[in-house]
Each structure stands twice: as C-alpha cells, then as structure tokens.
mmCIF file with all atom_site columns, C-alpha atoms in Angstrom:
data_model
loop_
_atom_site.group_PDB
_atom_site.id
_atom_site.type_symbol
_atom_site.label_atom_id
_atom_site.label_alt_id
_atom_site.label_comp_id
_atom_site.label_asym_id
_atom_site.label_entity_id
_atom_site.label_seq_id
_atom_site.pdbx_PDB_ins_code
_atom_site.Cartn_x
_atom_site.Cartn_y
_atom_site.Cartn_z
_atom_site.occupancy
_atom_site.B_iso_or_equiv
_atom_site.pdbx_formal_charge
_atom_site.auth_seq_id
_atom_site.auth_comp_id
_atom_site.auth_asym_id
_atom_site.auth_atom_id
_atom_site.pdbx_PDB_model_num
ATOM 1   C CA . MET A 1 1   ? 101.889 208.545 156.376 1.00 0.00 ? 1   MET A CA 1
ATOM 2   C CA . ASN A 1 2   ? 101.526 212.705 156.019 1.00 0.00 ? 2   ASN A CA 1
ATOM 3   C CA . THR A 1 3   ? 106.008 211.626 154.816 1.00 0.00 ? 3   THR A CA 1
ATOM 4   C CA . LEU A 1 4   ? 105.103 209.837 151.728 1.00 0.00 ? 4   LEU A CA 1
ATOM 5   C CA . ARG A 1 5   ? 102.827 212.637 151.139 1.00 0.00 ? 5   ARG A CA 1
ATOM 6   C CA . ARG A 1 6   ? 105.473 214.910 151.316 1.00 0.00 ? 6   ARG A CA 1
ATOM 7   C CA . LEU A 1 7   ? 108.011 213.186 149.658 1.00 0.00 ? 7   LEU A CA 1
ATOM 8   C CA . ILE A 1 8   ? 105.379 212.782 147.037 1.00 0.00 ? 8   ILE A CA 1
ATOM 9   C CA . ARG A 1 9   ? 104.400 216.467 146.220 1.00 0.00 ? 9   ARG A CA 1
ATOM 10  C CA . THR A 1 10  ? 107.980 217.408 146.593 1.00 0.00 ? 10  THR A CA 1
ATOM 11  C CA . HIS A 1 11  ? 109.113 215.335 143.584 1.00 0.00 ? 11  HIS A CA 1
ATOM 12  C CA . ARG A 1 12  ? 106.552 215.254 141.689 1.00 0.00 ? 12  ARG A CA 1
ATOM 13  C CA . THR A 1 13  ? 108.079 213.802 138.155 1.00 0.00 ? 13  THR A CA 1
ATOM 14  C CA . PHE A 1 14  ? 110.001 210.976 140.267 1.00 0.00 ? 14  PHE A CA 1
ATOM 15  C CA . ALA A 1 15  ? 106.522 210.002 141.496 1.00 0.00 ? 15  ALA A CA 1
ATOM 16  C CA . ALA A 1 16  ? 104.803 209.841 138.429 1.00 0.00 ? 16  ALA A CA 1
ATOM 17  C CA . VAL A 1 17  ? 108.103 208.268 137.128 1.00 0.00 ? 17  VAL A CA 1
ATOM 18  C CA . ALA A 1 18  ? 108.733 205.705 139.972 1.00 0.00 ? 18  ALA A CA 1
ATOM 19  C CA . GLY A 1 19  ? 104.686 205.604 139.223 1.00 0.00 ? 19  GLY A CA 1
ATOM 20  C CA . VAL A 1 20  ? 104.370 204.429 135.092 1.00 0.00 ? 20  VAL A CA 1
ATOM 21  C CA . ALA A 1 21  ? 107.460 201.817 135.711 1.00 0.00 ? 21  ALA A CA 1
ATOM 22  C CA . VAL A 1 22  ? 105.345 199.928 138.877 1.00 0.00 ? 22  VAL A CA 1
ATOM 23  C CA . ILE A 1 23  ? 102.445 199.769 136.389 1.00 0.00 ? 23  ILE A CA 1
ATOM 24  C CA . SER A 1 24  ? 103.991 199.031 133.106 1.00 0.00 ? 24  SER A CA 1
ATOM 25  C CA . LEU A 1 25  ? 105.752 196.529 135.290 1.00 0.00 ? 25  LEU A CA 1
ATOM 26  C CA . LEU A 1 26  ? 102.212 194.946 136.679 1.00 0.00 ? 26  LEU A CA 1
ATOM 27  C CA . VAL A 1 27  ? 100.737 194.348 133.153 1.00 0.00 ? 27  VAL A CA 1
ATOM 28  C CA . VAL A 1 28  ? 103.834 193.240 131.789 1.00 0.00 ? 28  VAL A CA 1
ATOM 29  C CA . GLY A 1 29  ? 103.829 191.158 134.626 1.00 0.00 ? 29  GLY A CA 1
ATOM 30  C CA . ALA A 1 30  ? 100.433 190.056 134.198 1.00 0.00 ? 30  ALA A CA 1
ATOM 31  C CA . ALA A 1 31  ? 100.327 189.930 130.453 1.00 0.00 ? 31  ALA A CA 1
ATOM 32  C CA . LEU A 1 32  ? 103.403 186.921 130.981 1.00 0.00 ? 32  LEU A CA 1
ATOM 33  C CA . PHE A 1 33  ? 102.470 185.063 133.768 1.00 0.00 ? 33  PHE A CA 1
ATOM 34  C CA . GLN A 1 34  ? 98.647  185.084 133.408 1.00 0.00 ? 34  GLN A CA 1
ATOM 35  C CA . PRO A 1 35  ? 98.343  184.513 137.205 1.00 0.00 ? 35  PRO A CA 1
ATOM 36  C CA . TRP A 1 36  ? 94.664  183.883 137.317 1.00 0.00 ? 36  TRP A CA 1
ATOM 37  C CA . ARG A 1 37  ? 95.428  180.565 135.963 1.00 0.00 ? 37  ARG A CA 1
ATOM 38  C CA . LEU A 1 38  ? 96.655  180.172 139.169 1.00 0.00 ? 38  LEU A CA 1
ATOM 39  C CA . PHE A 1 39  ? 92.843  179.592 139.480 1.00 0.00 ? 39  PHE A CA 1
ATOM 40  C CA . THR A 1 40  ? 91.754  178.210 136.622 1.00 0.00 ? 40  THR A CA 1
ATOM 41  C CA . SER A 1 41  ? 90.476  174.738 134.671 1.00 0.00 ? 41  SER A CA 1
ATOM 42  C CA . SER A 1 42  ? 88.518  173.671 131.833 1.00 0.00 ? 42  SER A CA 1
ATOM 43  C CA . SER A 1 43  ? 88.081  169.698 131.195 1.00 0.00 ? 43  SER A CA 1
ATOM 44  C CA . VAL A 1 44  ? 87.350  167.770 127.762 1.00 0.00 ? 44  VAL A CA 1
ATOM 45  C CA . ASP A 1 45  ? 85.891  164.637 127.143 1.00 0.00 ? 45  ASP A CA 1
ATOM 46  C CA . GLU A 1 46  ? 86.605  163.146 123.189 1.00 0.00 ? 46  GLU A CA 1
ATOM 47  C CA . ALA A 1 47  ? 85.708  159.752 123.047 1.00 0.00 ? 47  ALA A CA 1
ATOM 48  C CA . LEU A 1 48  ? 88.496  157.520 120.654 1.00 0.00 ? 48  LEU A CA 1
ATOM 49  C CA . PRO A 1 49  ? 87.141  157.807 117.033 1.00 0.00 ? 49  PRO A CA 1
ATOM 50  C CA . ALA A 1 50  ? 86.047  154.479 115.981 1.00 0.00 ? 50  ALA A CA 1
ATOM 51  C CA . ALA A 1 51  ? 86.971  153.170 112.354 1.00 0.00 ? 51  ALA A CA 1
ATOM 52  C CA . PRO A 1 52  ? 85.315  155.023 110.021 1.00 0.00 ? 52  PRO A CA 1
ATOM 53  C CA . VAL A 1 53  ? 82.274  154.068 108.877 1.00 0.00 ? 53  VAL A CA 1
ATOM 54  C CA . ALA A 1 54  ? 82.132  153.073 104.239 1.00 0.00 ? 54  ALA A CA 1
ATOM 55  C CA . GLY A 1 55  ? 80.072  155.184 101.870 1.00 0.00 ? 55  GLY A CA 1
ATOM 56  C CA . SER A 1 56  ? 77.649  153.770 100.183 1.00 0.00 ? 56  SER A CA 1
ATOM 57  C CA . VAL A 1 57  ? 77.629  150.517 97.640  1.00 0.00 ? 57  VAL A CA 1
ATOM 58  C CA . SER A 1 58  ? 75.670  150.811 94.518  1.00 0.00 ? 58  SER A CA 1
ATOM 59  C CA . ALA A 1 59  ? 72.921  147.420 94.097  1.00 0.00 ? 59  ALA A CA 1
ATOM 60  C CA . GLU A 1 60  ? 75.460  145.562 90.762  1.00 0.00 ? 60  GLU A CA 1
ATOM 61  C CA . VAL A 1 61  ? 78.421  146.152 92.380  1.00 0.00 ? 61  VAL A CA 1
ATOM 62  C CA . GLU A 1 62  ? 76.809  145.687 96.452  1.00 0.00 ? 62  GLU A CA 1
ATOM 63  C CA . ALA A 1 63  ? 76.858  142.139 94.934  1.00 0.00 ? 63  ALA A CA 1
ATOM 64  C CA . THR A 1 64  ? 79.850  140.852 94.012  1.00 0.00 ? 64  THR A CA 1
ATOM 65  C CA . VAL A 1 65  ? 81.051  142.515 97.931  1.00 0.00 ? 65  VAL A CA 1
ATOM 66  C CA . VAL A 1 66  ? 82.655  139.968 99.779  1.00 0.00 ? 66  VAL A CA 1
ATOM 67  C CA . GLU A 1 67  ? 82.233  139.885 103.548 1.00 0.00 ? 67  GLU A CA 1
ATOM 68  C CA . THR A 1 68  ? 85.647  141.540 105.062 1.00 0.00 ? 68  THR A CA 1
ATOM 69  C CA . PRO A 1 69  ? 85.733  140.767 108.804 1.00 0.00 ? 69  PRO A CA 1
ATOM 70  C CA . ALA A 1 70  ? 85.183  144.008 110.798 1.00 0.00 ? 70  ALA A CA 1
ATOM 71  C CA . ALA A 1 71  ? 88.752  146.004 111.588 1.00 0.00 ? 71  ALA A CA 1
ATOM 72  C CA . SER A 1 72  ? 90.033  145.866 114.793 1.00 0.00 ? 72  SER A CA 1
ATOM 73  C CA . GLY A 1 73  ? 90.352  148.504 117.133 1.00 0.00 ? 73  GLY A CA 1
ATOM 74  C CA . PRO A 1 74  ? 93.573  151.027 117.715 1.00 0.00 ? 74  PRO A CA 1
ATOM 75  C CA . VAL A 1 75  ? 96.741  149.673 118.227 1.00 0.00 ? 75  VAL A CA 1
ATOM 76  C CA . VAL A 1 76  ? 98.683  150.442 121.389 1.00 0.00 ? 76  VAL A CA 1
ATOM 77  C CA . LEU A 1 77  ? 101.886 151.491 119.996 1.00 0.00 ? 77  LEU A CA 1
ATOM 78  C CA . GLY A 1 78  ? 103.252 153.569 123.400 1.00 0.00 ? 78  GLY A CA 1
ATOM 79  C CA . THR A 1 79  ? 102.218 153.601 125.932 1.00 0.00 ? 79  THR A CA 1
ATOM 80  C CA . GLY A 1 80  ? 102.915 155.471 130.207 1.00 0.00 ? 80  GLY A CA 1
ATOM 81  C CA . ALA A 1 81  ? 101.823 158.080 133.125 1.00 0.00 ? 81  ALA A CA 1
ATOM 82  C CA . PHE A 1 82  ? 102.894 161.530 133.041 1.00 0.00 ? 82  PHE A CA 1
ATOM 83  C CA . GLN A 1 83  ? 105.216 162.462 136.194 1.00 0.00 ? 83  GLN A CA 1
ATOM 84  C CA . SER A 1 84  ? 104.549 165.866 137.296 1.00 0.00 ? 84  SER A CA 1
ATOM 85  C CA . GLN A 1 85  ? 107.418 168.038 136.427 1.00 0.00 ? 85  GLN A CA 1
ATOM 86  C CA . GLU A 1 86  ? 106.931 172.288 136.811 1.00 0.00 ? 86  GLU A CA 1
ATOM 87  C CA . HIS A 1 87  ? 103.080 171.742 137.594 1.00 0.00 ? 87  HIS A CA 1
ATOM 88  C CA . GLU A 1 88  ? 101.783 168.378 139.394 1.00 0.00 ? 88  GLU A CA 1
ATOM 89  C CA . THR A 1 89  ? 100.469 166.268 136.153 1.00 0.00 ? 89  THR A CA 1
ATOM 90  C CA . THR A 1 90  ? 99.324  163.164 136.184 1.00 0.00 ? 90  THR A CA 1
ATOM 91  C CA . GLY A 1 91  ? 96.960  160.458 133.835 1.00 0.00 ? 91  GLY A CA 1
ATOM 92  C CA . THR A 1 92  ? 98.535  158.476 130.979 1.00 0.00 ? 92  THR A CA 1
ATOM 93  C CA . ALA A 1 93  ? 99.677  158.491 127.775 1.00 0.00 ? 93  ALA A CA 1
ATOM 94  C CA . ARG A 1 94  ? 98.561  156.237 124.175 1.00 0.00 ? 94  ARG A CA 1
ATOM 95  C CA . LEU A 1 95  ? 100.541 156.120 121.451 1.00 0.00 ? 95  LEU A CA 1
ATOM 96  C CA . LEU A 1 96  ? 98.026  153.849 118.854 1.00 0.00 ? 96  LEU A CA 1
ATOM 97  C CA . LYS A 1 97  ? 98.346  152.936 115.153 1.00 0.00 ? 97  LYS A CA 1
ATOM 98  C CA . LEU A 1 98  ? 94.402  152.858 113.915 1.00 0.00 ? 98  LEU A CA 1
ATOM 99  C CA . PRO A 1 99  ? 92.699  150.865 111.899 1.00 0.00 ? 99  PRO A CA 1
ATOM 100 C CA . ASP A 1 100 ? 93.271  153.247 109.194 1.00 0.00 ? 100 ASP A CA 1
ATOM 101 C CA . GLY A 1 101 ? 96.872  153.410 109.360 1.00 0.00 ? 101 GLY A CA 1
ATOM 102 C CA . SER A 1 102 ? 96.592  157.041 111.253 1.00 0.00 ? 102 SER A CA 1
ATOM 103 C CA . HIS A 1 103 ? 97.875  157.683 114.561 1.00 0.00 ? 103 HIS A CA 1
ATOM 104 C CA . LEU A 1 104 ? 96.847  159.356 117.131 1.00 0.00 ? 104 LEU A CA 1
ATOM 105 C CA . LEU A 1 105 ? 98.366  160.936 121.513 1.00 0.00 ? 105 LEU A CA 1
ATOM 106 C CA . ARG A 1 106 ? 94.801  159.703 123.282 1.00 0.00 ? 106 ARG A CA 1
ATOM 107 C CA . LEU A 1 107 ? 95.804  161.099 127.202 1.00 0.00 ? 107 LEU A CA 1
ATOM 108 C CA . GLU A 1 108 ? 93.593  160.065 129.289 1.00 0.00 ? 108 GLU A CA 1
ATOM 109 C CA . ASN A 1 109 ? 92.345  161.170 133.106 1.00 0.00 ? 109 ASN A CA 1
ATOM 110 C CA . LEU A 1 110 ? 95.183  163.910 132.369 1.00 0.00 ? 110 LEU A CA 1
ATOM 111 C CA . ALA A 1 111 ? 94.976  166.305 135.477 1.00 0.00 ? 111 ALA A CA 1
ATOM 112 C CA . SER A 1 112 ? 97.679  169.048 135.242 1.00 0.00 ? 112 SER A CA 1
ATOM 113 C CA . SER A 1 113 ? 97.800  172.561 135.774 1.00 0.00 ? 113 SER A CA 1
ATOM 114 C CA . ASP A 1 114 ? 96.548  176.117 133.372 1.00 0.00 ? 114 ASP A CA 1
ATOM 115 C CA . GLY A 1 115 ? 99.029  177.119 131.592 1.00 0.00 ? 115 GLY A CA 1
ATOM 116 C CA . PRO A 1 116 ? 100.010 180.116 129.121 1.00 0.00 ? 116 PRO A CA 1
ATOM 117 C CA . ASP A 1 117 ? 100.795 178.459 125.563 1.00 0.00 ? 117 ASP A CA 1
ATOM 118 C CA . VAL A 1 118 ? 101.070 175.084 126.771 1.00 0.00 ? 118 VAL A CA 1
ATOM 119 C CA . LYS A 1 119 ? 101.780 173.013 124.076 1.00 0.00 ? 119 LYS A CA 1
ATOM 120 C CA . VAL A 1 120 ? 101.677 168.571 123.375 1.00 0.00 ? 120 VAL A CA 1
ATOM 121 C CA . TRP A 1 121 ? 104.566 167.240 122.378 1.00 0.00 ? 121 TRP A CA 1
ATOM 122 C CA . LEU A 1 122 ? 105.412 163.844 121.452 1.00 0.00 ? 122 LEU A CA 1
ATOM 123 C CA . SER A 1 123 ? 109.228 164.390 122.368 1.00 0.00 ? 123 SER A CA 1
ATOM 124 C CA . SER A 1 124 ? 112.322 161.739 121.588 1.00 0.00 ? 124 SER A CA 1
ATOM 125 C CA . GLN A 1 125 ? 113.798 162.277 124.751 1.00 0.00 ? 125 GLN A CA 1
ATOM 126 C CA . GLU A 1 126 ? 113.086 160.410 127.972 1.00 0.00 ? 126 GLU A CA 1
ATOM 127 C CA . ALA A 1 127 ? 110.679 160.986 129.708 1.00 0.00 ? 127 ALA A CA 1
ATOM 128 C CA . GLY A 1 128 ? 110.981 162.816 134.127 1.00 0.00 ? 128 GLY A CA 1
ATOM 129 C CA . GLY A 1 129 ? 114.103 164.649 134.948 1.00 0.00 ? 129 GLY A CA 1
ATOM 130 C CA . ASP A 1 130 ? 116.197 167.949 133.363 1.00 0.00 ? 130 ASP A CA 1
ATOM 131 C CA . TRP A 1 131 ? 113.501 169.544 131.691 1.00 0.00 ? 131 TRP A CA 1
ATOM 132 C CA . PHE A 1 132 ? 115.617 171.597 129.720 1.00 0.00 ? 132 PHE A CA 1
ATOM 133 C CA . LYS A 1 133 ? 116.883 168.802 127.162 1.00 0.00 ? 133 LYS A CA 1
ATOM 134 C CA . TYR A 1 134 ? 113.889 168.626 124.948 1.00 0.00 ? 134 TYR A CA 1
ATOM 135 C CA . ARG A 1 135 ? 114.277 172.276 123.104 1.00 0.00 ? 135 ARG A CA 1
ATOM 136 C CA . SER A 1 136 ? 117.899 169.626 122.577 1.00 0.00 ? 136 SER A CA 1
ATOM 137 C CA . GLY A 1 137 ? 116.449 166.868 121.679 1.00 0.00 ? 137 GLY A CA 1
ATOM 138 C CA . HIS A 1 138 ? 113.556 165.859 118.221 1.00 0.00 ? 138 HIS A CA 1
ATOM 139 C CA . TYR A 1 139 ? 109.766 166.438 118.782 1.00 0.00 ? 139 TYR A CA 1
ATOM 140 C CA . VAL A 1 140 ? 107.048 166.685 117.320 1.00 0.00 ? 140 VAL A CA 1
ATOM 141 C CA . ASP A 1 141 ? 104.335 169.822 117.783 1.00 0.00 ? 141 ASP A CA 1
ATOM 142 C CA . LEU A 1 142 ? 101.342 168.229 118.628 1.00 0.00 ? 142 LEU A CA 1
ATOM 143 C CA . GLY A 1 143 ? 98.947  172.225 118.865 1.00 0.00 ? 143 GLY A CA 1
ATOM 144 C CA . ALA A 1 144 ? 98.211  174.102 122.758 1.00 0.00 ? 144 ALA A CA 1
ATOM 145 C CA . VAL A 1 145 ? 96.428  171.668 124.637 1.00 0.00 ? 145 VAL A CA 1
ATOM 146 C CA . LYS A 1 146 ? 92.605  171.141 124.869 1.00 0.00 ? 146 LYS A CA 1
ATOM 147 C CA . ALA A 1 147 ? 92.010  171.375 128.643 1.00 0.00 ? 147 ALA A CA 1
ATOM 148 C CA . THR A 1 148 ? 93.032  170.512 131.414 1.00 0.00 ? 148 THR A CA 1
ATOM 149 C CA . HIS A 1 149 ? 91.089  167.795 132.619 1.00 0.00 ? 149 HIS A CA 1
ATOM 150 C CA . GLY A 1 150 ? 89.834  165.198 130.962 1.00 0.00 ? 150 GLY A CA 1
ATOM 151 C CA . ASN A 1 151 ? 89.980  163.166 127.945 1.00 0.00 ? 151 ASN A CA 1
ATOM 152 C CA . HIS A 1 152 ? 92.082  163.787 124.901 1.00 0.00 ? 152 HIS A CA 1
ATOM 153 C CA . ASN A 1 153 ? 93.031  162.773 121.043 1.00 0.00 ? 153 ASN A CA 1
ATOM 154 C CA . TYR A 1 154 ? 96.103  164.376 118.972 1.00 0.00 ? 154 TYR A CA 1
ATOM 155 C CA . VAL A 1 155 ? 95.824  163.738 115.669 1.00 0.00 ? 155 VAL A CA 1
ATOM 156 C CA . ILE A 1 156 ? 99.574  162.685 114.621 1.00 0.00 ? 156 ILE A CA 1
ATOM 157 C CA . PRO A 1 157 ? 100.460 164.851 111.396 1.00 0.00 ? 157 PRO A CA 1
ATOM 158 C CA . ALA A 1 158 ? 101.179 161.859 108.024 1.00 0.00 ? 158 ALA A CA 1
ATOM 159 C CA . GLY A 1 159 ? 103.593 160.627 106.833 1.00 0.00 ? 159 GLY A CA 1
ATOM 160 C CA . THR A 1 160 ? 105.320 162.129 111.349 1.00 0.00 ? 160 THR A CA 1
ATOM 161 C CA . ASP A 1 161 ? 107.826 159.197 111.550 1.00 0.00 ? 161 ASP A CA 1
ATOM 162 C CA . ILE A 1 162 ? 107.284 158.369 115.270 1.00 0.00 ? 162 ILE A CA 1
ATOM 163 C CA . ALA A 1 163 ? 110.409 155.579 115.355 1.00 0.00 ? 163 ALA A CA 1
ATOM 164 C CA . GLY A 1 164 ? 111.892 156.970 118.638 1.00 0.00 ? 164 GLY A CA 1
ATOM 165 C CA . LEU A 1 165 ? 109.713 158.600 120.554 1.00 0.00 ? 165 LEU A CA 1
ATOM 166 C CA . ALA A 1 166 ? 110.137 157.881 123.489 1.00 0.00 ? 166 ALA A CA 1
ATOM 167 C CA . SER A 1 167 ? 107.733 160.066 125.536 1.00 0.00 ? 167 SER A CA 1
ATOM 168 C CA . VAL A 1 168 ? 104.579 162.667 125.859 1.00 0.00 ? 168 VAL A CA 1
ATOM 169 C CA . VAL A 1 169 ? 105.552 166.258 127.429 1.00 0.00 ? 169 VAL A CA 1
ATOM 170 C CA . LEU A 1 170 ? 103.419 168.405 128.570 1.00 0.00 ? 170 LEU A CA 1
ATOM 171 C CA . TRP A 1 171 ? 105.459 172.356 126.755 1.00 0.00 ? 171 TRP A CA 1
ATOM 172 C CA . CYS A 1 172 ? 105.130 175.592 128.594 1.00 0.00 ? 172 CYS A CA 1
ATOM 173 C CA . ASP A 1 173 ? 106.383 177.240 125.479 1.00 0.00 ? 173 ASP A CA 1
ATOM 174 C CA . ARG A 1 174 ? 106.167 181.078 127.103 1.00 0.00 ? 174 ARG A CA 1
ATOM 175 C CA . PHE A 1 175 ? 109.111 179.824 129.813 1.00 0.00 ? 175 PHE A CA 1
ATOM 176 C CA . SER A 1 176 ? 110.429 176.713 128.179 1.00 0.00 ? 176 SER A CA 1
ATOM 177 C CA . VAL A 1 177 ? 109.272 174.630 131.263 1.00 0.00 ? 177 VAL A CA 1
ATOM 178 C CA . ALA A 1 178 ? 107.822 171.297 130.692 1.00 0.00 ? 178 ALA A CA 1
ATOM 179 C CA . PHE A 1 179 ? 104.867 170.955 133.558 1.00 0.00 ? 179 PHE A CA 1
ATOM 180 C CA . GLY A 1 180 ? 104.164 166.863 132.984 1.00 0.00 ? 180 GLY A CA 1
ATOM 181 C CA . SER A 1 181 ? 105.641 164.459 130.642 1.00 0.00 ? 181 SER A CA 1
ATOM 182 C CA . ALA A 1 182 ? 104.708 160.248 130.797 1.00 0.00 ? 182 ALA A CA 1
ATOM 183 C CA . PRO A 1 183 ? 106.919 157.388 128.652 1.00 0.00 ? 183 PRO A CA 1
ATOM 184 C CA . LEU A 1 184 ? 105.689 155.591 125.876 1.00 0.00 ? 184 LEU A CA 1
ATOM 185 C CA . ALA A 1 185 ? 106.927 152.309 126.887 1.00 0.00 ? 185 ALA A CA 1
#
C-alpha cells in the first residue's frame, strides 16, 4: 500500500489521468451494458383485444337492421414457441388476424431477460441459429418489448405485407443480438 501511495505522489499527473480514464470507462461501460438490468424484470398481462363494439343506432334505422351473427374471434395465422439465443427466452408467439381485418402479434407466457433497447421484430429469417442473419433479412420493427414477462399485444401497422414473415425475434438493437426467436408456422 505504501508503494502505491509513493507511486501516486511521484507521478501525480499520470495518476490523475489514469483515474479519470478508469472512471470514464466505468461510466461508459455502465451506460452501454446497463449491468443492473441483469437483476431487473417487469411483467405485463394484456388481454386479447375484443371485437370492436358497434356504435348506437337510431330508432328509425334500427327497424331495418338485420341481425347478423357476431364476428368470430381472431384467426391464428402462425404460432411458435420461443427458442433461446443470446438469453434464455421462453413463451409462445401468435400472429393473429382480428375480426376487423387488422393483424396483431401476441406474445404469451413470455419470460426473457431485461436488456437495453430490446425490440420486437417480425422477420423473414427462420427462427434460431446464428442471429447475425436477422439484420440482413427483411424485418418489421413493432417497437420496444413491453416487459420481460407476461402476455403482450403488438399491433402490426396497417398495410404491412405479412407474407414471408417467418419468425418473431426479441432483438437487442444496442448490441445487435437476438435474445430469442419463435417460428411462425
């Protein structure tokens, strides 16, 4: 310990520069990696959206309205279980067509790690394997993952061509890695 003190006293400028460099590296490393996220998790439990409720009808129009069967529920277009990639990830992804014609991605019983800048993607690439492939394929970014656990709904933007989208990927944009992926078969 005395040797370290003597070294610092004799090389004050070097010690100050080294101290600033170490502190800078710690701050930058913490900002990039956010290591506290290893110990955090969050949960969301969203219900599957119900069919839209029709507006009120005037009395004179009501007499001419013919009863039609209620719209059926969502149609499953694809489903698959998550496979772990960079982080352990479990749950199920379902691509749904709602009665109003819109599309929705539903993640059920999701369990994954927290991380910086994790997004939900629909990808043209197959699930699993080398995650570097996801950047080279076509993908639709549905936004940030809502939570690390639970049941989530992600609206697919109107006009999105879902043909050829083969998987769902939990993608960490900051480090370009897939936390996990699920096939949409």
